[in-house]
Structure formats: C-alpha cells, structure tokens
Coordinates of C-alpha atoms and ligand atoms in Angstrom, one line a residue:
M1 CA 0.0 0.1 0.1
A2 CA 1.3 3.5 -1.0
K3 CA 2.3 5.4 2.2
E4 CA 0.3 8.8 2.7
L5 CA 3.1 11.4 3.1
T6 CA 2.5 14.7 4.9
H7 CA 4.2 18.1 5.3
F8 CA 5.9 19.0 8.6
I9 CA 4.8 22.3 9.7
N10 CA 5.1 23.9 13.4
G11 CA 6.5 20.7 14.7
E12 CA 3.7 18.5 13.4
H13 CA 2.7 16.3 10.4
V14 CA 0.1 18.2 8.4
A15 CA -1.9 16.5 5.7
G16 CA -1.9 18.0 2.2
A17 CA -4.9 20.5 1.5
S18 CA -4.2 21.4 -2.1
G19 CA -5.8 18.0 -3.6
R20 CA -2.8 17.7 -5.7
F21 CA -0.4 14.7 -5.0
G22 CA 2.7 13.3 -6.6
D23 CA 3.8 9.7 -6.8
V24 CA 6.8 8.3 -4.9
M25 CA 8.4 5.6 -6.6
N26 CA 10.7 2.7 -5.7
P27 CA 13.2 3.0 -8.5
N28 CA 14.2 -0.7 -7.9
T29 CA 10.8 -2.1 -8.8
G30 CA 8.9 0.8 -10.4
E31 CA 6.1 0.5 -7.8
V32 CA 4.4 3.6 -6.4
T33 CA 5.4 3.5 -2.7
G34 CA 4.1 6.7 -1.5
R35 CA 2.0 9.7 -2.3
T36 CA 3.2 13.3 -1.3
P37 CA 1.3 16.3 -1.2
L38 CA 2.0 19.1 -3.6
A39 CA 1.5 22.4 -1.4
S40 CA -0.5 25.5 -2.7
A41 CA 0.4 29.1 -2.0
A42 CA -1.9 29.0 0.9
E43 CA -0.1 26.0 2.6
M44 CA 3.3 27.6 2.1
D45 CA 2.1 30.6 3.8
K46 CA 0.9 28.5 6.8
A47 CA 4.4 27.4 7.2
V48 CA 5.8 30.8 6.7
Q49 CA 3.6 31.9 9.4
A50 CA 4.7 29.2 11.8
A51 CA 8.2 29.9 11.0
A52 CA 7.8 33.6 11.5
A53 CA 6.2 33.1 14.9
A54 CA 9.1 30.9 15.9
F55 CA 11.7 33.1 14.7
P56 CA 11.9 35.9 17.5
G57 CA 12.5 33.3 20.1
W58 CA 14.9 31.2 18.3
A59 CA 16.9 34.2 17.2
A60 CA 17.1 35.3 20.8
T61 CA 18.3 32.0 21.9
N62 CA 22.0 32.3 22.9
P63 CA 24.2 30.7 20.4
Q64 CA 25.6 28.0 22.8
R65 CA 22.0 26.9 23.3
R66 CA 21.4 26.6 19.7
A67 CA 24.9 24.7 19.1
R68 CA 23.5 22.3 21.8
V69 CA 20.4 21.5 19.5
M70 CA 23.0 20.9 16.8
F71 CA 25.1 18.6 18.9
N72 CA 21.9 16.5 19.9
F73 CA 20.9 16.4 16.2
K74 CA 24.2 15.2 15.2
R75 CA 24.0 12.3 17.8
L76 CA 20.4 11.5 16.6
L77 CA 21.7 11.3 13.0
E78 CA 24.3 8.8 14.1
D79 CA 21.8 6.7 16.1
N80 CA 19.4 6.7 13.1
M81 CA 22.0 6.2 10.2
D82 CA 20.6 2.8 9.2
E83 CA 17.0 3.7 9.1
L84 CA 17.7 7.0 7.2
A85 CA 19.9 5.3 4.7
E86 CA 17.3 2.6 4.0
L87 CA 14.5 5.3 3.8
L88 CA 16.7 7.1 1.3
S89 CA 17.9 4.1 -0.8
A90 CA 14.2 3.1 -1.2
E91 CA 13.1 6.4 -2.7
H92 CA 16.4 7.5 -4.6
G93 CA 17.8 4.1 -5.6
K94 CA 21.3 4.7 -4.5
V95 CA 23.0 1.9 -2.7
I96 CA 22.9 1.6 1.2
A97 CA 26.6 2.4 1.7
D98 CA 26.3 5.6 -0.6
S99 CA 23.1 6.4 1.1
K100 CA 25.0 6.6 4.3
G101 CA 27.5 8.8 2.9
D102 CA 24.7 11.2 1.7
V103 CA 23.6 11.3 5.5
Q104 CA 27.2 11.6 6.6
R105 CA 28.1 14.5 4.5
G106 CA 25.1 16.4 6.0
L107 CA 26.0 15.4 9.4
E108 CA 29.3 17.1 8.8
V109 CA 27.7 20.4 8.1
I110 CA 25.8 19.8 11.5
E111 CA 29.2 19.3 13.1
F112 CA 30.4 22.6 11.5
A113 CA 27.3 24.2 12.6
C114 CA 28.0 23.1 16.3
G115 CA 30.8 25.8 16.2
I116 CA 28.2 28.6 15.7
P117 CA 29.1 30.6 18.9
H118 CA 32.5 31.0 17.4
L119 CA 31.4 31.4 13.9
Q120 CA 28.9 34.2 14.4
K121 CA 31.0 36.3 16.7
G122 CA 31.3 39.7 15.3
E123 CA 34.2 42.1 15.3
F124 CA 35.1 45.0 17.6
T125 CA 37.5 47.9 17.3
E126 CA 38.2 49.6 20.4
G127 CA 39.0 53.5 20.1
A128 CA 38.1 53.8 16.4
G129 CA 37.9 57.6 17.3
P130 CA 38.1 59.7 20.4
G131 CA 35.8 57.9 22.8
I132 CA 34.4 55.8 19.9
D133 CA 34.2 52.0 19.7
M134 CA 32.9 50.2 16.6
Y135 CA 31.5 46.7 16.4
S136 CA 29.8 44.6 13.9
M137 CA 27.3 41.6 14.4
R138 CA 26.1 39.0 12.1
Q139 CA 22.1 38.8 12.8
P140 CA 19.8 36.3 11.3
L141 CA 17.5 37.1 8.3
G142 CA 14.3 35.7 9.6
V143 CA 12.2 33.2 7.7
V144 CA 14.4 31.6 5.1
A145 CA 13.9 28.8 2.6
G146 CA 15.8 26.0 0.7
I147 CA 14.7 24.2 -2.4
T148 CA 16.4 20.9 -3.0
P149 CA 17.2 18.4 -5.6
F150 CA 16.4 14.6 -5.5
N151 CA 20.1 13.4 -5.8
F152 CA 21.2 14.2 -2.2
P153 CA 18.0 14.1 -0.2
A154 CA 19.8 14.1 3.2
M155 CA 23.0 16.2 2.5
I156 CA 21.8 19.2 0.6
P157 CA 18.8 19.9 3.1
M158 CA 21.5 19.9 5.8
W159 CA 23.9 22.0 3.9
M160 CA 21.3 24.8 4.0
F161 CA 19.2 24.3 7.2
G162 CA 22.3 23.1 9.4
V163 CA 23.7 26.6 8.9
A164 CA 20.6 28.7 8.5
I165 CA 19.1 27.5 11.7
A166 CA 22.3 27.5 13.8
C167 CA 22.8 31.4 12.8
G168 CA 19.2 32.0 14.5
N169 CA 17.0 31.8 11.3
S170 CA 13.8 29.7 11.2
F171 CA 13.5 27.5 7.8
I172 CA 11.2 26.1 5.3
C173 CA 12.7 23.2 3.3
K174 CA 10.9 22.3 0.0
P175 CA 12.6 19.2 -1.0
S176 CA 12.4 17.1 -4.2
E177 CA 9.0 15.5 -4.7
K178 CA 10.7 12.4 -5.9
D179 CA 12.3 11.4 -2.4
P180 CA 10.6 13.6 0.3
S181 CA 10.6 11.1 2.9
V182 CA 14.2 11.6 4.4
P183 CA 13.8 15.5 4.8
I184 CA 10.6 14.8 6.7
R185 CA 12.4 12.3 9.1
L186 CA 15.2 14.9 9.5
A187 CA 12.6 17.5 10.6
E188 CA 11.2 15.0 13.1
L189 CA 14.7 14.2 14.6
F190 CA 15.4 17.9 14.7
M191 CA 12.6 18.4 17.0
E192 CA 13.7 15.5 19.0
A193 CA 17.0 17.3 19.4
G194 CA 15.3 20.2 21.1
A195 CA 14.5 22.6 18.4
P196 CA 11.3 24.5 19.1
A197 CA 8.4 23.9 16.8
G198 CA 8.2 26.1 13.6
V199 CA 12.0 26.4 13.5
L200 CA 12.3 23.7 10.8
N201 CA 9.2 23.1 8.5
V202 CA 9.2 20.8 5.4
V203 CA 6.7 21.7 2.8
N204 CA 6.6 19.3 0.0
G205 CA 5.6 20.6 -3.5
D206 CA 6.6 21.3 -7.1
K207 CA 6.8 24.5 -9.0
E208 CA 3.7 25.9 -7.4
A209 CA 5.3 25.7 -4.0
V210 CA 8.8 27.1 -5.4
D211 CA 6.9 30.1 -6.7
A212 CA 5.1 30.6 -3.5
I213 CA 8.4 30.9 -1.8
L214 CA 9.9 33.1 -4.4
A215 CA 7.1 35.6 -4.1
H216 CA 6.7 35.4 -0.5
P217 CA 7.1 38.8 1.0
Q218 CA 8.2 37.4 4.5
I219 CA 11.1 35.3 3.1
P220 CA 14.1 37.4 2.6
A221 CA 16.5 34.6 1.4
V222 CA 16.5 31.4 -0.7
S223 CA 19.0 28.7 -1.5
F224 CA 18.2 26.4 -4.4
V225 CA 20.1 23.3 -5.6
G226 CA 19.0 21.7 -8.9
S227 CA 19.3 21.8 -12.7
S228 CA 20.8 24.9 -14.3
D229 CA 17.7 26.3 -16.1
I230 CA 15.6 26.2 -13.1
A231 CA 18.6 27.5 -10.8
Q232 CA 18.7 30.5 -13.3
Y233 CA 14.8 30.9 -13.0
V234 CA 14.9 30.8 -9.1
Y235 CA 17.8 33.3 -9.1
A236 CA 16.1 36.0 -11.4
T237 CA 12.6 35.5 -10.0
G238 CA 13.8 35.5 -6.4
A239 CA 16.0 38.6 -7.0
A240 CA 13.2 40.4 -8.8
H241 CA 11.4 40.1 -5.5
G242 CA 14.2 41.4 -3.8
K243 CA 15.6 38.3 -2.0
R244 CA 19.1 37.2 -1.5
V245 CA 19.4 34.1 -3.5
Q246 CA 22.2 31.5 -4.2
A247 CA 21.3 29.0 -7.0
M248 CA 23.5 26.0 -7.6
G249 CA 22.8 24.2 -11.0
G250 CA 24.1 21.3 -13.2
A251 CA 27.7 20.3 -14.1
K252 CA 29.9 18.4 -16.5
N253 CA 32.9 17.5 -14.7
H254 CA 36.1 16.7 -16.8
A255 CA 39.1 14.6 -15.6
I256 CA 42.3 15.4 -17.5
I257 CA 44.6 12.6 -17.7
M258 CA 48.2 13.5 -18.4
P259 CA 50.6 11.0 -20.1
D260 CA 52.5 10.4 -16.7
A261 CA 49.4 9.6 -14.7
D262 CA 49.1 6.5 -12.6
M263 CA 46.7 4.6 -14.9
D264 CA 45.5 2.1 -12.3
Q265 CA 44.6 5.1 -10.0
V266 CA 42.8 7.0 -13.0
V267 CA 40.6 3.9 -13.9
N268 CA 39.6 3.1 -10.2
D269 CA 38.7 6.7 -9.8
L270 CA 36.9 7.1 -13.0
I271 CA 35.0 4.2 -12.5
G272 CA 33.9 5.1 -9.1
A273 CA 33.3 8.8 -9.8
G274 CA 31.7 8.3 -13.2
Y275 CA 29.3 5.3 -12.3
G276 CA 28.9 5.7 -8.5
S277 CA 25.3 6.5 -7.6
A278 CA 24.5 5.7 -11.3
G279 CA 26.2 8.9 -12.4
E280 CA 23.5 11.0 -10.6
R281 CA 25.9 13.3 -8.6
C282 CA 26.6 16.9 -9.4
M283 CA 30.1 16.2 -8.8
A284 CA 30.5 12.9 -11.0
I285 CA 33.1 12.7 -13.7
S286 CA 31.4 12.5 -17.1
V287 CA 34.1 13.5 -19.2
A288 CA 37.6 11.9 -19.4
V289 CA 40.1 13.9 -21.3
P290 CA 43.4 11.8 -21.9
V291 CA 46.5 14.0 -23.2
G292 CA 48.0 12.2 -26.4
E293 CA 46.8 9.2 -28.5
E294 CA 48.9 6.8 -26.3
T295 CA 47.2 7.7 -23.1
A296 CA 43.9 7.5 -24.8
D297 CA 44.3 4.1 -26.1
R298 CA 45.6 3.0 -22.8
L299 CA 42.8 4.6 -20.9
V300 CA 40.0 3.2 -23.3
A301 CA 41.6 -0.3 -23.1
A302 CA 41.8 -0.2 -19.3
L303 CA 38.1 1.2 -19.1
K304 CA 36.3 -1.2 -21.3
P305 CA 36.3 -4.3 -19.2
R306 CA 35.7 -2.3 -16.0
V307 CA 32.7 -0.6 -17.4
E308 CA 31.5 -4.0 -18.7
G309 CA 32.1 -5.6 -15.3
L310 CA 30.1 -3.0 -13.3
K311 CA 27.7 -4.7 -10.9
V312 CA 24.3 -3.1 -11.6
G313 CA 21.8 -4.4 -9.0
L314 CA 19.1 -3.6 -6.3
S315 CA 20.0 -0.5 -4.1
T316 CA 19.7 -2.7 -1.1
E317 CA 22.2 -5.5 -2.1
P318 CA 25.5 -4.9 -0.4
D319 CA 27.6 -5.8 -3.6
S320 CA 25.8 -3.8 -5.9
D321 CA 28.2 -1.0 -7.4
Y322 CA 25.1 1.1 -8.3
G323 CA 21.6 1.0 -8.4
P324 CA 18.7 2.2 -10.5
V325 CA 18.3 5.8 -11.8
V326 CA 15.6 7.8 -10.1
S327 CA 12.8 7.6 -12.5
K328 CA 11.5 6.1 -15.8
A329 CA 11.5 9.4 -17.4
H330 CA 15.1 9.9 -16.4
L331 CA 16.1 6.4 -17.7
E332 CA 14.4 7.3 -21.0
K333 CA 16.4 10.6 -21.2
V334 CA 19.7 9.0 -20.4
Q335 CA 19.3 6.2 -23.0
G336 CA 18.1 8.9 -25.5
Y337 CA 21.6 10.6 -25.0
I338 CA 23.2 7.3 -25.9
D339 CA 21.1 7.1 -29.2
L340 CA 22.0 10.7 -29.8
G341 CA 25.7 10.1 -29.2
L342 CA 25.8 7.6 -31.9
K343 CA 23.9 9.9 -34.3
E344 CA 26.4 12.6 -33.5
G345 CA 29.3 10.2 -34.6
A346 CA 30.9 9.1 -31.3
E347 CA 32.0 5.8 -30.9
L348 CA 30.1 3.5 -28.2
V349 CA 32.8 1.4 -26.7
V350 CA 30.2 -0.1 -24.1
D351 CA 26.3 0.0 -24.5
G352 CA 24.5 0.1 -21.2
R353 CA 21.0 0.6 -22.8
G354 CA 20.1 -3.2 -23.0
F355 CA 20.5 -4.0 -19.4
S356 CA 17.6 -5.3 -17.3
L357 CA 17.7 -6.8 -13.9
Q358 CA 16.0 -10.3 -13.7
G359 CA 13.0 -10.2 -11.5
Y360 CA 13.2 -6.4 -11.5
E361 CA 12.3 -5.7 -15.3
N362 CA 10.0 -2.7 -14.2
G363 CA 13.1 -1.1 -12.1
Y364 CA 14.9 1.9 -13.7
F365 CA 18.4 -0.1 -14.2
M366 CA 20.8 0.7 -16.9
G367 CA 24.2 -0.8 -17.5
G368 CA 27.4 1.5 -17.8
S369 CA 28.0 3.0 -21.1
L370 CA 31.4 4.3 -22.3
F371 CA 31.8 6.6 -25.3
D372 CA 35.1 7.3 -27.1
K373 CA 35.9 10.1 -29.6
V374 CA 33.4 12.4 -28.4
T375 CA 34.2 16.0 -29.7
P376 CA 33.3 19.3 -28.1
D377 CA 30.7 20.2 -30.6
M378 CA 28.6 17.3 -29.6
K379 CA 25.4 17.8 -27.8
I380 CA 26.4 14.8 -25.6
Y381 CA 29.4 16.7 -24.4
N382 CA 27.7 20.1 -24.0
D383 CA 24.6 18.7 -21.9
E384 CA 24.5 17.2 -18.7
I385 CA 23.5 13.6 -19.0
F386 CA 23.3 12.6 -15.3
G387 CA 23.5 9.0 -15.8
P388 CA 26.1 6.1 -15.9
V389 CA 27.7 7.5 -19.1
L390 CA 31.3 8.5 -19.4
S391 CA 32.7 10.3 -22.4
V392 CA 36.1 10.2 -23.6
V393 CA 37.3 13.2 -25.5
R394 CA 40.9 12.8 -27.0
T395 CA 43.2 15.8 -27.1
K396 CA 46.9 16.3 -28.5
T397 CA 48.4 18.6 -25.8
F398 CA 47.8 19.6 -22.2
E399 CA 46.8 23.2 -23.5
E400 CA 44.1 21.9 -25.5
A401 CA 42.9 19.5 -22.7
A402 CA 43.0 22.2 -20.0
A403 CA 41.1 24.6 -22.2
L404 CA 38.0 22.4 -22.4
P405 CA 36.7 22.7 -18.8
T406 CA 37.3 26.3 -19.0
K407 CA 35.3 26.9 -22.2
H408 CA 32.4 24.6 -21.0
Q409 CA 29.1 26.1 -20.0
Y410 CA 29.4 24.4 -16.6
G411 CA 32.1 24.9 -14.0
N412 CA 31.4 22.8 -11.0
G413 CA 34.1 20.3 -10.5
V414 CA 37.1 19.3 -12.3
A415 CA 40.2 16.9 -11.8
I416 CA 43.5 16.4 -13.1
Y417 CA 45.7 13.3 -12.9
T418 CA 49.5 13.8 -13.2
R419 CA 52.7 13.4 -11.3
D420 CA 53.8 16.8 -12.6
G421 CA 53.5 19.4 -10.0
D422 CA 53.9 22.3 -12.3
A423 CA 51.1 21.3 -14.7
A424 CA 49.0 20.6 -11.7
R425 CA 49.5 23.8 -10.2
S426 CA 49.1 25.9 -13.2
F427 CA 45.9 24.1 -14.1
A428 CA 44.3 24.6 -10.7
S429 CA 45.1 28.4 -10.9
Q430 CA 44.0 29.0 -14.5
V431 CA 41.0 26.8 -14.9
Q432 CA 37.5 28.4 -14.6
V433 CA 35.7 25.9 -12.4
G434 CA 34.8 26.3 -8.8
M435 CA 36.2 23.0 -7.2
V436 CA 39.5 21.5 -8.5
G437 CA 40.8 17.9 -7.5
I438 CA 44.5 17.0 -8.1
N439 CA 44.7 13.2 -8.3
V440 CA 41.4 13.5 -6.5
P441 CA 38.1 12.5 -8.5
I442 CA 35.2 14.1 -6.6
P443 CA 36.7 17.3 -4.9
V444 CA 33.7 18.0 -2.8
P445 CA 35.1 20.4 0.1
L446 CA 34.4 19.4 3.5
A447 CA 31.9 21.2 5.6
Y448 CA 34.3 23.9 7.0
H449 CA 35.4 24.9 3.5
T450 CA 32.6 25.9 1.1
F451 CA 30.9 24.2 -1.9
G452 CA 30.1 26.0 -5.1
G453 CA 30.7 25.9 -9.0
W454 CA 31.2 28.7 -11.5
K455 CA 29.4 29.8 -14.6
R456 CA 26.0 27.9 -15.3
S457 CA 26.9 25.6 -12.2
A458 CA 25.8 28.3 -9.8
F459 CA 24.0 31.8 -9.8
G460 CA 24.7 34.1 -7.0
D461 CA 27.8 34.9 -5.3
T462 CA 28.1 33.0 -2.0
N463 CA 28.8 29.2 -1.7
Q464 CA 27.2 26.7 0.5
H465 CA 28.3 25.9 4.1
G466 CA 31.6 27.0 5.5
T467 CA 32.0 30.6 6.5
E468 CA 30.3 31.5 3.1
G469 CA 27.2 29.7 4.4
V470 CA 27.2 31.9 7.5
K471 CA 27.6 35.0 5.4
F472 CA 24.6 33.9 3.2
W473 CA 22.4 33.2 6.0
T474 CA 23.1 36.4 8.1
K475 CA 23.3 40.2 7.6
V476 CA 26.0 42.4 9.2
K477 CA 24.9 45.3 11.3
T478 CA 27.8 47.8 12.2
V479 CA 27.4 49.9 15.5
T480 CA 29.4 53.1 16.0
S481 CA 29.1 54.2 19.7
R482 CA 30.5 57.3 21.5
W483 CA 30.5 58.1 25.0
P484 CA 30.6 61.4 26.7
S485 CA 34.4 61.5 26.8
G486 CA 34.5 61.6 23.1
V487 CA 31.7 64.3 22.4
K488 CA 32.9 67.5 20.9
E489 CA 31.5 71.0 21.3
G490 CA 29.2 72.3 18.6
A491 CA 27.7 71.1 15.3
S492 CA 29.7 69.7 12.5
F493 CA 28.8 70.1 8.8
V494 CA 31.5 67.8 7.4
I495 CA 31.3 64.0 7.1
P496 CA 32.6 62.4 10.0
T497 CA 36.2 61.0 9.7
M498 CA 38.2 59.6 12.6
E499 CA 41.0 62.4 12.1
Ligands
LIG1 P1 15.5 19.8 -10.6 O1 16.0 21.3 -11.2 O2 14.5 19.0 -11.5 O3 14.7 19.9 -9.3 C1 15.2 20.8 -8.2 C2 14.2 21.4 -7.3 O4 13.4 22.4 -8.1 C3 13.1 20.4 -6.8 O5 12.8 20.8 -5.6 C4 12.1 20.7 -7.8 O6 10.7 20.2 -7.2 C5 12.1 22.1 -8.1 N1 11.5 22.2 -9.6 C6 11.4 21.4 -10.4 N2 11.1 22.1 -11.6 C7 10.7 23.3 -11.3 C8 10.1 24.5 -12.0 N3 9.8 24.4 -13.2 N4 10.2 25.7 -11.3 C9 10.5 25.7 -10.1 N5 11.1 24.7 -9.4 C10 11.1 23.6 -10.0 O7 16.7 19.0 -10.3 P2 16.7 17.4 -9.8 O8 16.4 16.6 -11.0 O9 15.9 17.2 -8.7 O10 18.4 17.4 -9.5 C11 19.5 17.1 -10.3 C12 20.2 18.4 -10.8 O11 20.5 19.1 -9.7 C13 21.1 18.1 -11.7 O12 21.4 19.1 -12.7 C14 22.4 18.3 -10.9 O13 23.6 18.7 -11.3 C15 21.9 19.4 -10.0 N6 22.6 19.5 -8.7 C16 23.5 20.4 -8.6 C17 24.2 20.5 -7.3 C18 25.2 21.6 -7.0 O14 25.6 21.8 -6.0 N7 25.8 22.3 -8.2 C19 24.1 19.6 -6.2 C20 23.3 18.5 -6.5 C21 22.6 18.4 -7.8

C-alpha cells in the first residue's frame, strides 16, 4: 500500500490540503510506494507564519544553546543512520553504503554548525575615534527557505538548514517531490534534538510551492540546488522580488589525464566517480580527457572491461556497485543521449541500454556506457546527462585539454591526474571551475570549506556551508558608539572622519 506522506509544519505532520499529489516510486521495482502532497501557496503561507512566529524566540536563543540542539541532532543522525539510509535508498535508488555517505556529508555540516558561537562572533574595534568604539554583528535574516534536488535528499537540506538555523533563522525546506521522506524524518529528529516547533518546516511540492516561496514577502533569502535552467529561474525571480538568492545548477565535470598519470588510479577513480550513484551526482566525472593518443588508447583499453564488469543491482544489495536511476523518465532521457551520441558520430565502446535486472524488469536499471571519440561540438558533450555514461574526449596537448573545462558552460568540479606538480599547479590556478581535484576525482570540499561551482553551475555569489554559508544566512550590522568623553562641542557640517 502506498504510504500517505505529509508536510511537517510547526512541529507537526500536516496532511496536504491542495488536492494535488505526486507519486513517490521505488526505482528498484517501478512501484508507487508513496503519495506526497504538493503544496499550494496558501499551505506555504501557513508554514511561513509558523516559522515567523518561531523566529524571534529562536533568534534570541543564545548561540551556545542553539549549538546544543545541533550537537543533539548530530547524535540522533548517528543513532538513526541505518534507518535514514534505508529510507533514502528506497526512494532514490542509491546503494545503502552511498546513502549513508549522503547522510554523513550532511552530518558533517551539522558538526560545523555546532561551532556557531565562534562562527557568528562579530568584530570589535576599541577606540576607532576619540571615545568611539565600533563593532559589527551578524544577525539572522528571519524566515528563510531552501529548495533541494532529488539526488542528495539528506546532505543538501542539511547544507542549508544546518547553517541557517544555527545562525538563528527559522527555515522552510521544499525538498524534491521524488524522495521527500528523508527530509521529513530529518525534521522529526531535529525536533527531538530540542528545536522549538516552527524552526524547521518541510513543505512538499513542485513549481507551485517554489513560486510561492519566491513571491512570499516574508522570506528574505532562498537557497536552491537543482538543474541549471531552474536555478537561473529561481535566481532571477527571487532577485526580482528583492531576495538574497544562491542557486546551484548542473555540471559536466572533466578529468584531465596526463601521459604520466598512474593509470590504475585513474581507472579506479573514473569508475567510482563516473558510475557511482548511477552517475547522478553533480560532482560525477562525466568527461575523461586523455592527453595524447597513446594515453587515450591505454585509458579506453583499461576502462572497457571495468565498465562491462560493473555490478548493477538492487540498491539494497550490499555488493551492487550502483542501483537504478531515479525515474522512468530519467532512464529514457539518459538512454536517449546514447542514441544521440551514436547519431553525432561518437564511438560507443560499451552500451548499457539493453540492461535489465532479472525479476526487476520494471526497475529503472541501466548498464554502464562508455563513449570514445566524443568531440566538443557534440550535444552529448555539452549537456549534462546525469546517468552512468562516461565520454572520452581525446586531445593532443595539455593546453588543448586544459582549455576544455574552462570553455564549457558548466564549471562545478574538475580533476587533473598527473605526477607533474607544475602542470597541476598551473591548471588549478587557471581553470575556470569552482572546485578542483589534483589526483582526486570528486573534490567535494569538507563542511568547514565551502561548496560552489562557477558559470552555469551556480548563480549568485555565495557558496554553500563553511564561513560563506554563515555569510549567506546572516546580515551584518555595524554599530558606532560614542560615550561622553568623546563628545565634541558644537555642530559639525562635514562628513565624520576619525581624524
Ligand atoms: P530539478 O531542477 O529538476 O529540481 C530541483 C528542485 O526544483 C526540486 O525541488 C523541484 O521540485 C524544483 N523544480 C522542478 N521544476 C521546477 C520548475 N519548473 N520551477 C520551479 N521549481 C522547480 O533537479 P533534480 O533533477 O531534482 O536534481 C538534479 C540536478 O541538480 C542536476 O542538474 C544536478 O547537477 C543538480 N545538482 C547540483 C548540485 C550543485 O551543488 N551544483 C548538487 C546536486 C545536484
């Protein structure tokens, strides 16, 4: 029986009232396992009012007490890791170990947020002028919102609400309608950790809910992660309503392979980063760029048997390398890109289209695919495919290879494999991409650094988590104070200086 899902507003489960619902599927079986409500603007407003009522009390809670809730929440995440991973895997289709990684990377942001008393301290200048002191403080913004994608239903909500709530904001999370159960469970655990009702609300929905957030006059800041066209729409619409917006988008992450690279390491890393989570990661490597024909031949020869040998299976099977993709529509889209690649003249070395898992023929499974001789004018090179497909683009020189990620419309992550420190250093310095790995395939920065791409991979100027996150979720107020010993006689008609 399909489970009836709810919103989580003001500390309670709230049934959908719009009359609109979305199906939640198990991608392993293709069965409908849940029905999630899709909120109307009126339901979104209810959540905003609950969050607005909770805000003054939470903002006035001293930072150490806010941090204690984060410490409790971190422990609850650890205690409930297995349950969260199973819930996540059943709706997303990523394998259990990877689902735990999803929760763990979010948990690490909560660990970072435990340091909020230190992170949110302001600055102070004693004696900035005669009898004058100057200080600044970082104050929370109010009711803020996060709109999240299907592919990290634990980590990405926590990137956002972990930092935003620690800073004293109250929060509305609008998760992906494809896998909404984990965000709801996170909100329950957050209450159990001691957060007051209304501080974290989860409102399920689709475009209507997103538009309600973007137009709501009581929401001053919105964080978004998803595909680029929608990221741009959210950025532009939110900004037109006077909001602070950060909107992370899609990706096409290249790995440059120099002739001197350790080929065993390269192949292991490309297999993991290209096909792990069925390629549905914004930091997946989807383009391998060998430098020189000889490197390319060695690479393709080594990759072919490894791609053919990938173990595609149920997300609940411990020895599956990866599980199904998220939906039937997405499966068809990814397979459509393989048809297109053939039409465009790329060489299909391994074809994953025919794969079907015995007994699970309705699941959204797909074998690993490998293209060779992809060229930069092809659509399969320019578009984000977001599936278990790796494209090899052959280049003659380091300069030609290094220019590719810089010229690409996306600029999320990139990697270079080499033993040449000079090449790696100049590449890292010059490339127009936000996150760079040197002999590291998925350079996702840790929670106390910040995550963010460049170009069409991110709209807005502030990254997720780390001190950039604290900046995004707070506003600075600077106070200049003077006490009687600094007071001068008479009026002054010139702009105050400290001279
Ligand atoms: P998506 O853009 O389809 O959905 C993201 C969110 O936007 C969801 O909450 C969804 O309900 C909402 N949405 C969907 N259509 C909308 C519309 N027309 N108007 C307003 N809102 C809408 O993305 P997805 O398929 O859930 O996630 C995969 C994408 O996210 C990939 O492109 C991936 O690269 C990207 N992603 C980027 C990062 C990053 O940090 N750069 C991280 C993870 C995923």
